[in-house]
XYZ file of N, CA, C and O in Angstrom:
644
model
N -0.005 86.970 88.317
C 0.245 86.617 89.807
C -0.439 86.194 90.642
O -1.752 86.605 90.383
N -0.739 85.034 90.780
C -1.503 84.308 91.743
C -1.604 84.902 92.989
O -0.721 85.881 92.887
N -3.434 84.464 93.234
C -4.333 84.941 94.981
C -2.881 85.418 95.502
O -2.652 85.311 96.775
N -2.571 83.415 95.328
C -1.449 82.776 96.981
C -0.579 83.866 96.926
O -0.300 84.533 97.712
N 0.545 84.066 95.325
C 1.537 85.517 95.654
C 1.110 86.543 96.077
O 2.054 87.297 96.767
N -0.447 87.589 95.458
C -1.016 87.695 96.003
C -0.483 88.350 97.871
O -0.505 89.461 98.671
N -0.807 87.220 98.348
C -1.383 87.334 99.418
C 0.075 87.365 100.312
O -0.180 88.824 101.029
N 0.942 86.949 99.760
C 2.509 86.532 100.717
C 2.605 87.809 99.983
O 3.294 88.108 100.987
N 3.139 88.752 98.779
C 2.939 89.913 98.691
C 2.853 90.902 99.774
O 3.341 92.100 99.933
N 1.182 91.085 100.069
C 0.454 91.528 100.683
C 0.770 91.753 102.328
O 1.415 92.505 102.583
N 0.979 90.756 102.724
C 1.754 90.688 103.739
C 2.661 90.823 104.279
O 3.912 91.318 104.857
N 4.220 91.057 103.811
C 5.193 90.465 103.157
C 6.166 92.462 103.409
O 6.569 93.413 103.468
N 4.545 93.258 102.456
C 4.576 94.519 102.613
C 4.139 95.471 103.558
O 3.833 96.329 103.198
N 3.540 94.576 104.797
C 3.068 95.242 105.569
C 2.101 94.681 106.222
O 2.099 95.522 107.309
N 1.158 93.685 105.693
C 0.195 94.071 106.395
C -0.065 92.803 107.629
O 0.660 91.857 107.428
N -1.452 92.289 107.494
C -1.026 91.988 108.432
C -1.584 90.184 108.311
O -2.177 90.085 106.801
N -0.989 89.407 108.552
C -0.914 88.445 107.769
C -2.898 88.150 107.705
O -2.648 87.664 106.443
N -3.517 88.135 108.473
C -5.494 88.064 108.370
C -6.394 89.104 107.066
O -6.705 89.017 106.983
N -5.606 90.672 107.181
C -5.681 91.144 106.517
C -5.168 90.885 104.272
O -5.735 91.586 104.023
N -3.614 90.570 104.516
C -3.732 90.306 103.769
C -4.253 88.146 102.997
O -3.976 88.619 102.038
N -4.777 88.259 103.718
C -6.034 86.509 103.420
C -7.118 87.398 102.607
O -7.599 87.618 102.050
N -7.297 88.413 103.710
C -8.999 89.102 103.826
C -9.488 90.337 102.574
O -9.894 90.235 101.537
N -8.224 90.583 102.634
C -7.675 91.743 101.575
C -7.377 91.317 99.742
O -8.527 91.198 98.807
N -7.567 90.092 99.810
C -6.779 88.828 98.590
C -7.598 88.305 97.381
O -8.203 88.441 96.961
N -8.628 88.123 99.095
C -10.146 86.935 98.737
C -11.586 87.712 98.626
O -12.224 87.405 98.445
N -11.453 88.815 99.644
C -12.901 89.080 100.139
C -13.112 89.964 98.939
O -14.523 89.385 98.693
N -12.836 90.546 97.920
C -13.016 91.810 97.072
C -14.425 90.541 96.209
O -14.983 91.091 95.037
N -13.985 89.218 96.017
C -14.048 88.790 95.174
C -15.854 88.063 95.324
O -16.790 87.632 95.321
N -16.041 87.941 96.072
C -17.181 87.983 97.243
C -17.986 89.412 97.242
O -18.809 88.725 98.900
N -17.193 90.247 96.645
C -17.945 91.017 97.610
C -17.723 91.962 99.161
O -18.118 93.099 98.955
N -16.179 92.288 99.087
C -16.070 93.077 100.495
C -15.135 93.834 99.955
O -13.700 92.787 99.604
N -15.211 94.589 99.782
C -13.761 95.862 98.826
C -12.317 94.921 100.047
O -12.021 95.367 101.178
N -11.606 96.047 98.982
C -10.044 96.077 99.994
C -9.730 96.218 100.465
O -9.588 96.163 102.317
N -10.148 98.308 101.182
C -9.976 98.740 102.380
C -11.731 98.142 103.074
O -10.597 98.385 104.805
N -12.364 97.161 103.433
C -13.258 97.492 104.255
C -12.550 95.814 104.504
O -11.965 95.877 105.794
N -11.914 95.398 104.018
C -10.887 93.471 104.343
C -9.605 94.230 105.452
O -10.057 93.776 106.535
N -9.240 95.552 104.883
C -8.048 95.686 106.154
C -8.432 95.539 107.092
O -8.124 95.583 107.817
N -9.838 96.756 107.255
C -10.011 97.720 108.348
C -10.822 96.302 109.337
O -10.185 96.326 109.849
N -11.590 94.966 108.470
C -12.165 94.028 109.414
C -11.037 93.155 109.350
O -10.985 92.922 111.133
N -9.576 92.988 109.582
C -9.414 91.774 109.761
C -8.039 92.326 110.239
O -7.134 91.791 110.796
N -8.097 93.701 110.381
C -7.347 94.260 111.039
C -6.394 93.785 112.534
O -5.683 93.750 113.446
N -7.149 93.312 114.194
C -7.277 92.669 115.245
C -7.250 91.395 114.513
O -7.089 90.731 116.159
N -6.625 90.928 114.111
C -7.334 88.921 113.839
C -5.853 88.846 113.836
O -5.193 87.403 114.017
N -4.742 89.352 113.335
C -3.523 89.014 113.406
C -3.316 88.874 114.786
O -3.523 89.042 115.871
N -1.235 87.935 114.631
C -1.180 86.765 116.247
C -2.269 86.870 117.059
O -1.971 86.516 118.081
N -2.841 85.981 116.220
C -4.116 85.517 116.916
C -5.562 85.733 117.315
O -5.057 85.390 118.888
N -5.518 87.305 116.727
C -5.803 88.100 117.660
C -5.621 88.785 119.334
O -6.126 89.263 120.076
N -3.708 88.848 119.017
C -2.789 89.432 119.921
C -3.360 88.509 120.898
O -2.537 88.737 122.104
N -4.304 87.467 121.545
C -3.671 86.483 122.405
C -2.987 85.385 122.018
O -2.954 84.033 122.914
N -1.681 85.302 120.913
C -1.411 83.953 120.444
C -2.405 82.783 120.586
O -1.853 81.622 119.996
N -3.470 83.011 119.853
C -4.637 82.436 119.992
C -4.380 81.964 118.712
O -3.789 81.548 117.728
N -5.985 81.241 117.448
C -5.792 81.198 116.693
C -5.465 82.187 115.263
O -5.857 83.226 115.363
N -4.027 81.514 114.179
C -3.515 82.623 114.130
C -4.306 83.313 112.635
O -5.239 82.919 112.117
N -4.004 84.402 112.668
C -4.618 85.294 111.950
C -4.206 85.198 110.264
O -5.765 85.366 109.416
N -3.723 84.612 109.792
C -3.902 83.248 108.296
C -5.231 82.805 108.375
O -6.247 82.313 107.138
N -5.022 81.547 110.137
C -6.343 80.365 109.585
C -7.498 81.778 110.482
O -8.951 81.236 109.457
N -7.983 83.093 110.451
C -8.641 84.019 110.898
C -8.949 84.960 109.374
O -10.918 84.744 109.151
N -8.107 85.251 109.492
C -8.969 85.534 107.548
C -9.182 84.685 107.147
O -10.453 85.319 105.912
N -8.760 83.149 106.577
C -9.454 82.350 105.956
C -10.856 82.565 106.342
O -11.749 81.439 105.603
N -10.897 81.644 107.770
C -12.708 81.609 107.824
C -13.122 83.524 107.701
O -14.421 82.967 106.990
N -13.221 84.516 107.635
C -13.957 85.741 107.137
C -13.933 85.678 105.528
O -14.828 84.748 105.346
N -13.142 84.942 105.148
C -13.048 85.048 103.418
C -14.603 84.006 102.895
O -15.121 82.536 102.309
N -14.124 82.584 104.015
C -15.296 81.732 103.640
C -16.735 81.400 104.100
O -17.767 81.145 103.680
N -16.551 82.122 105.459
C -18.319 83.059 105.716
C -18.541 83.621 104.537
O -19.794 83.477 103.889
N -18.208 84.857 103.586
C -18.350 84.879 102.199
C -18.984 84.782 102.019
O -19.637 84.401 100.833
N -18.029 82.964 101.112
C -17.946 82.589 100.055
C -19.622 81.587 100.574
O -20.613 80.932 99.740
N -20.029 80.976 101.525
C -20.412 79.198 102.316
C -21.715 79.908 102.675
O -23.003 78.684 103.344
N -21.662 81.280 103.570
C -23.203 81.586 104.564
C -24.245 81.436 103.496
O -24.528 82.542 102.331
N -25.014 81.053 102.830
C -26.297 81.230 102.765
C -27.314 82.698 103.519
O -27.350 83.190 104.340
N -28.582 82.446 102.526
C -29.219 83.864 103.293
C -30.136 83.788 104.782
O -30.246 85.158 104.998
N -30.107 82.677 104.694
C -30.273 82.304 106.432
C -29.410 82.519 107.359
O -29.771 81.371 108.393
N -27.932 82.241 106.995
C -26.593 82.478 107.591
C -27.698 83.468 109.435
O -25.875 82.881 110.300
N -28.257 83.754 109.886
C -28.820 84.479 110.554
C -29.358 83.577 111.689
O -29.737 84.326 113.101
N -29.721 82.717 111.504
C -30.637 81.217 112.262
C -29.359 80.365 112.244
O -28.360 79.834 111.101
N -28.980 79.858 113.623
C -28.453 78.815 113.618
C -28.303 77.342 112.092
O -27.422 76.928 111.382
N -29.698 76.830 111.292
C -29.545 75.754 110.591
C -29.662 76.574 108.797
O -28.377 74.796 108.541
N -29.434 78.134 109.725
C -28.170 78.379 108.818
C -26.655 78.827 107.788
O -26.136 79.127 106.349
N -25.797 77.813 108.735
C -24.673 78.280 109.340
C -24.093 76.344 108.547
O -22.644 76.679 109.218
N -24.665 76.363 108.550
C -24.405 74.725 108.972
C -23.224 74.230 107.594
O -21.957 73.672 107.812
N -23.230 74.803 106.073
C -22.545 75.591 105.258
C -20.952 76.039 105.721
O -19.567 75.097 105.338
N -21.429 77.514 106.423
C -19.584 77.264 106.909
C -19.187 76.461 107.192
O -17.931 76.776 107.624
N -19.642 76.450 108.545
C -18.974 74.960 109.653
C -18.232 74.088 108.882
O -17.199 73.358 109.662
N -19.167 73.668 108.514
C -18.133 72.271 107.098
C -16.766 72.300 106.780
O -16.147 72.209 106.787
N -17.871 74.542 105.533
C -15.687 74.445 105.960
C -15.231 74.386 106.388
O -13.923 74.580 105.830
N -15.335 75.042 107.452
C -14.421 75.768 108.287
C -13.187 75.042 108.598
O -12.423 74.249 109.179
N -14.428 73.569 109.361
C -13.447 72.197 110.029
C -12.498 72.355 108.434
O -11.749 70.772 108.665
N -13.136 71.882 107.530
C -12.345 71.197 106.452
C -10.828 72.197 105.930
O -10.324 71.197 106.362
N -10.664 73.838 106.033
C -9.549 74.553 105.874
C -8.892 74.357 108.332
O -8.355 74.107 107.641
N -9.448 73.770 109.251
C -8.961 73.852 109.585
C -8.136 72.398 109.407
O -6.846 71.907 109.839
N -9.049 71.474 109.372
C -8.023 69.362 109.273
C -7.243 69.253 107.891
O -6.093 69.385 108.478
N -7.359 70.964 106.738
C -6.429 70.839 106.051
C -4.874 71.750 106.158
O -4.114 71.158 106.646
N -5.335 72.733 106.848
C -4.284 73.792 108.376
C -3.526 73.067 108.618
O -2.441 73.301 108.916
N -3.619 71.414 109.540
C -3.424 71.746 111.037
C -2.687 70.236 109.983
O -2.039 69.690 110.638
N -2.251 69.529 108.546
C -2.519 68.702 108.835
C -0.864 69.010 107.547
O -0.008 68.499 108.144
N -0.702 70.502 107.545
C 0.592 70.714 106.785
C 1.055 71.728 108.244
O 2.431 71.340 108.622
N 0.449 71.690 108.988
C 0.954 72.946 110.135
C 1.011 72.253 111.958
O 1.069 72.346 112.562
N -0.114 71.363 111.624
C -0.231 70.441 113.140
C -1.363 71.061 113.812
O -1.183 70.439 114.522
N -1.214 72.256 113.612
C -2.229 73.641 114.848
C -2.340 73.894 113.953
O -2.059 74.604 112.809
N -2.972 75.567 114.986
C -4.104 76.926 114.753
C -3.625 77.935 115.510
O -4.286 78.652 115.021
N -2.812 77.364 116.504
C -2.740 78.208 117.608
C -1.284 78.622 116.898
O -0.232 78.852 116.796
N -1.923 80.304 117.784
C -0.060 81.098 116.685
C 0.814 81.712 118.012
O 2.285 81.202 116.624
N 0.877 80.762 118.851
C 1.440 80.174 119.937
C 2.926 79.248 119.631
O 3.857 79.374 120.009
N 1.895 78.594 119.069
C 2.400 77.218 118.409
C 3.042 77.317 117.249
O 4.822 76.885 117.278
N 1.820 77.847 116.551
C 3.270 77.856 114.713
C 4.650 78.909 115.468
O 5.288 77.668 114.697
N 4.453 80.124 115.600
C 5.412 80.068 116.242
C 6.705 79.844 117.187
O 8.221 80.855 117.118
N 6.764 79.509 118.264
C 7.313 79.603 119.239
C 7.872 79.584 119.943
O 8.160 80.153 121.252
N 6.374 80.585 120.181
C 6.554 82.011 121.481
C 5.049 82.405 121.778
O 4.134 82.025 120.603
N 4.478 82.853 122.883
C 3.770 83.797 123.314
C 4.139 85.161 122.673
O 3.942 85.722 123.294
N 3.401 85.770 121.422
C 3.039 87.007 121.543
C 2.125 87.963 122.018
O 2.869 89.006 122.278
N 1.781 87.464 122.746
C 0.403 88.396 123.600
C 1.530 88.365 124.836
O 1.151 89.468 125.303
N 2.941 88.075 125.537
C 3.748 88.530 126.688
C 4.645 89.615 125.585
O 5.871 89.662 124.628
N 5.011 90.522 126.809
C 6.585 91.411 125.938
C 7.306 89.988 125.847
O 8.317 90.221 125.055
N 7.770 89.613 126.172
C 8.550 88.266 126.029
C 8.694 87.537 124.655
O 10.128 87.516 124.287
N 7.841 87.074 124.811
C 7.328 86.324 123.693
C 8.032 87.558 122.347
O 7.884 86.846 121.386
N 7.312 88.682 122.091
C 6.944 89.493 121.337
C 8.450 89.605 120.851
O 8.353 89.955 119.606
N 9.681 90.176 121.664
C 10.808 90.606 121.168
C 11.003 89.087 121.044
O 11.890 89.248 120.254
N 11.153 88.295 121.409
C 11.649 87.401 120.948
C 11.690 86.815 119.066
O 11.839 86.484 117.899
N 9.780 86.802 118.756
C 9.431 86.518 117.773
C 10.077 87.821 116.658
O 10.466 87.340 115.784
N 10.451 88.880 117.721
C 10.488 90.191 115.967
C 12.069 89.655 116.594
O 13.246 89.530 115.500
N 12.947 89.414 117.251
C 14.492 88.427 117.906
C 14.190 87.996 116.603
O 15.857 88.296 115.906
N 13.993 86.627 117.006
C 14.518 85.335 115.578
C 14.014 86.050 114.138
O 14.698 85.151 114.045
N 13.252 87.067 114.645
C 12.795 87.794 112.779
C 11.251 86.483 112.655
O 11.877 86.286 111.101
N 10.222 86.448 113.281
C 9.268 84.739 113.110
C 8.469 85.286 112.469
O 8.177 83.781 111.227
N 8.208 87.031 112.265
C 7.242 86.839 111.799
C 7.798 87.320 109.833
O 7.055 87.187 109.092
N 9.008 87.081 110.128
C 9.454 86.924 108.273
C 9.669 85.775 108.222
O 9.871 86.142 106.721
N 9.456 84.998 108.543
C 10.364 84.097 108.099
C 9.242 82.012 109.108
O 9.262 81.614 107.631
N 8.981 82.351 108.902
C 7.203 82.005 109.794
C 6.491 82.142 109.119
O 5.555 81.607 108.213
N 5.934 82.872 109.401
C 4.578 83.450 109.080
C 4.755 84.123 107.092
O 3.365 83.529 107.003
N 5.334 83.924 105.889
C 4.315 84.047 105.112
C 4.477 83.037 104.960
O 3.195 83.105 103.633
N 5.120 81.307 105.304
C 4.488 80.180 104.763
C 3.541 80.040 104.878
O 2.263 79.207 104.779
N 3.329 80.371 106.665
C 1.018 80.333 106.622
C 0.001 81.039 106.145
O -0.901 80.395 105.665
N 0.389 82.011 105.860
C -0.401 82.517 104.605
C 0.050 82.319 103.794
O -1.544 81.714 103.637
N 0.460 81.523 103.684
C 0.529 80.916 102.341
C -0.037 79.765 101.905
O -0.784 79.023 101.357
N 0.089 78.398 103.602
C -0.249 77.902 103.393
C -2.273 78.104 102.536
O -3.202 77.061 102.096
N -2.733 79.585 103.574
C -4.015 79.765 104.121
C -4.200 78.690 103.129
O -5.794 79.786 102.157
N -4.065 81.026 102.235
C -3.705 80.365 100.932
C -3.887 79.417 99.671
O -5.289 79.167 98.911
N -3.358 78.820 99.774
C -3.349 77.846 98.791
C -4.523 76.792 99.520
O -5.630 76.429 98.961
N -4.924 77.081 100.400
C -5.842 76.078 100.915
C -7.101 76.380 100.269
O -8.174 75.714 99.976
N -7.450 77.585 100.433
C -8.178 78.547 100.096
C -8.654 78.516 98.320
O -9.744 77.798 97.950
N -7.451 78.282 97.616
C -7.707 78.574 96.581
C -8.477 76.988 96.108
O -9.638 76.521 94.921
N -7.572 75.388 96.636
C -8.222 74.514 96.096
C -10.016 74.352 96.671
O -11.447 73.874 96.472
N -10.637 75.430 98.083
C -11.429 75.139 98.655
C -12.635 76.218 97.951
O -13.980 75.601 97.637
N -12.571 76.939 96.748
C -12.912 78.195 96.723
C -13.404 77.529 94.762
O -13.887 78.502 94.046
N -11.962 76.148 94.567
C -12.702 76.560 92.941
C -13.938 75.718 93.184
O -14.825 74.480 93.905
N -14.745 75.991 91.937
C -15.661 75.209 91.594
C -16.168 73.328 91.724
O -14.660 73.085 91.047
N -16.674 72.488 92.315
C -16.414 71.212 91.592
C -16.097 70.758 90.807
O -16.948 71.718 90.015
N -15.611 69.500 90.363
C -15.194 69.585 89.218
C -17.295 68.466 87.969
O -18.226 67.897 89.640
N -17.086 68.358 87.067
C -18.625 68.095 86.484
C -18.834 66.924 86.676
O -18.219 66.023 87.440
N -19.727 66.409 87.430
C -20.360 65.691 88.571
C -19.292 65.186 89.748
O -19.628 63.970 90.078
N -18.944 66.003 90.105
C -18.754 65.336 91.442
C -19.775 65.036 92.178
O -19.492 64.894 92.689
N -20.744 66.455 92.068
C -22.299 66.470 93.980
C -22.666 65.107 93.068
O -23.112 63.849 94.000
N -22.936 64.388 91.665
C -23.258 62.928 91.982
C -22.098 61.870 91.764
O -23.233 61.261 92.843
N -21.473 61.574 91.693
C -20.670 61.210 92.368
C -20.455 60.722 94.083
O -20.192 60.198 94.554
N -20.389 61.871 94.909
C -20.836 62.392 95.906
C -22.086 61.813 96.847
O -22.605 61.316 97.619
N -23.006 62.174 95.936
C -23.857 61.646 96.497
C -24.338 60.425 96.521
O -25.587 59.150 97.255
N -23.888 59.573 95.398
C -24.302 58.351 95.097
C -22.260 57.859 96.784
O -23.149 56.115 96.880
N -21.985 58.290 96.860
C -20.685 57.219 98.400
C -21.316 57.897 98.641
O -22.207 56.449 99.738
N -22.939 58.015 99.253
C -23.191 58.365 100.911
C -24.177 58.357 100.549
O -24.977 57.034 101.657
N -24.783 57.460 99.358
C -26.301 56.345 100.043
C -25.701 54.765 99.187
O -26.459 54.047 99.943
N -24.029 55.231 99.032
C -23.993 53.608 99.276
C -23.441 53.490 100.808
O -22.848 52.346 101.286
N -22.988 54.209 101.690
C -23.350 54.257 103.242
C -24.236 53.749 103.826
O -24.812 53.451 103.827
């Protein structure tokens, strides 16, 4: 089973969207599944505020694990992470127009009315699995090693500009 399918299955099995992404992809980068579940537990539902989608924040955690270098405790050491996050957001927005949970769901789950609407209309079962799938598919693309010669080609394109 692919990691994309595993993430969706993890979510549909009861994990939060943020947990499903972090738990499936984190171990590859040294974050044990149990720790990933704990770390990501408060990020679902846009951090319970209806803000940035939990599948997105889970992916941000994984991208930090992948792209942060040994000097990420310094501002200059986070450039690769920030570039990866911007790339991820652009790709996710291309698929879903936004990364904001309340806009993705069409209701603000940080309010009692919004949470009731999301539950009543089954939004967590109908919309969220697709968001987890999108986040996982984008991660799959971004985590692949570059094709041989890709760095040389990119460098030539930069010099031509």
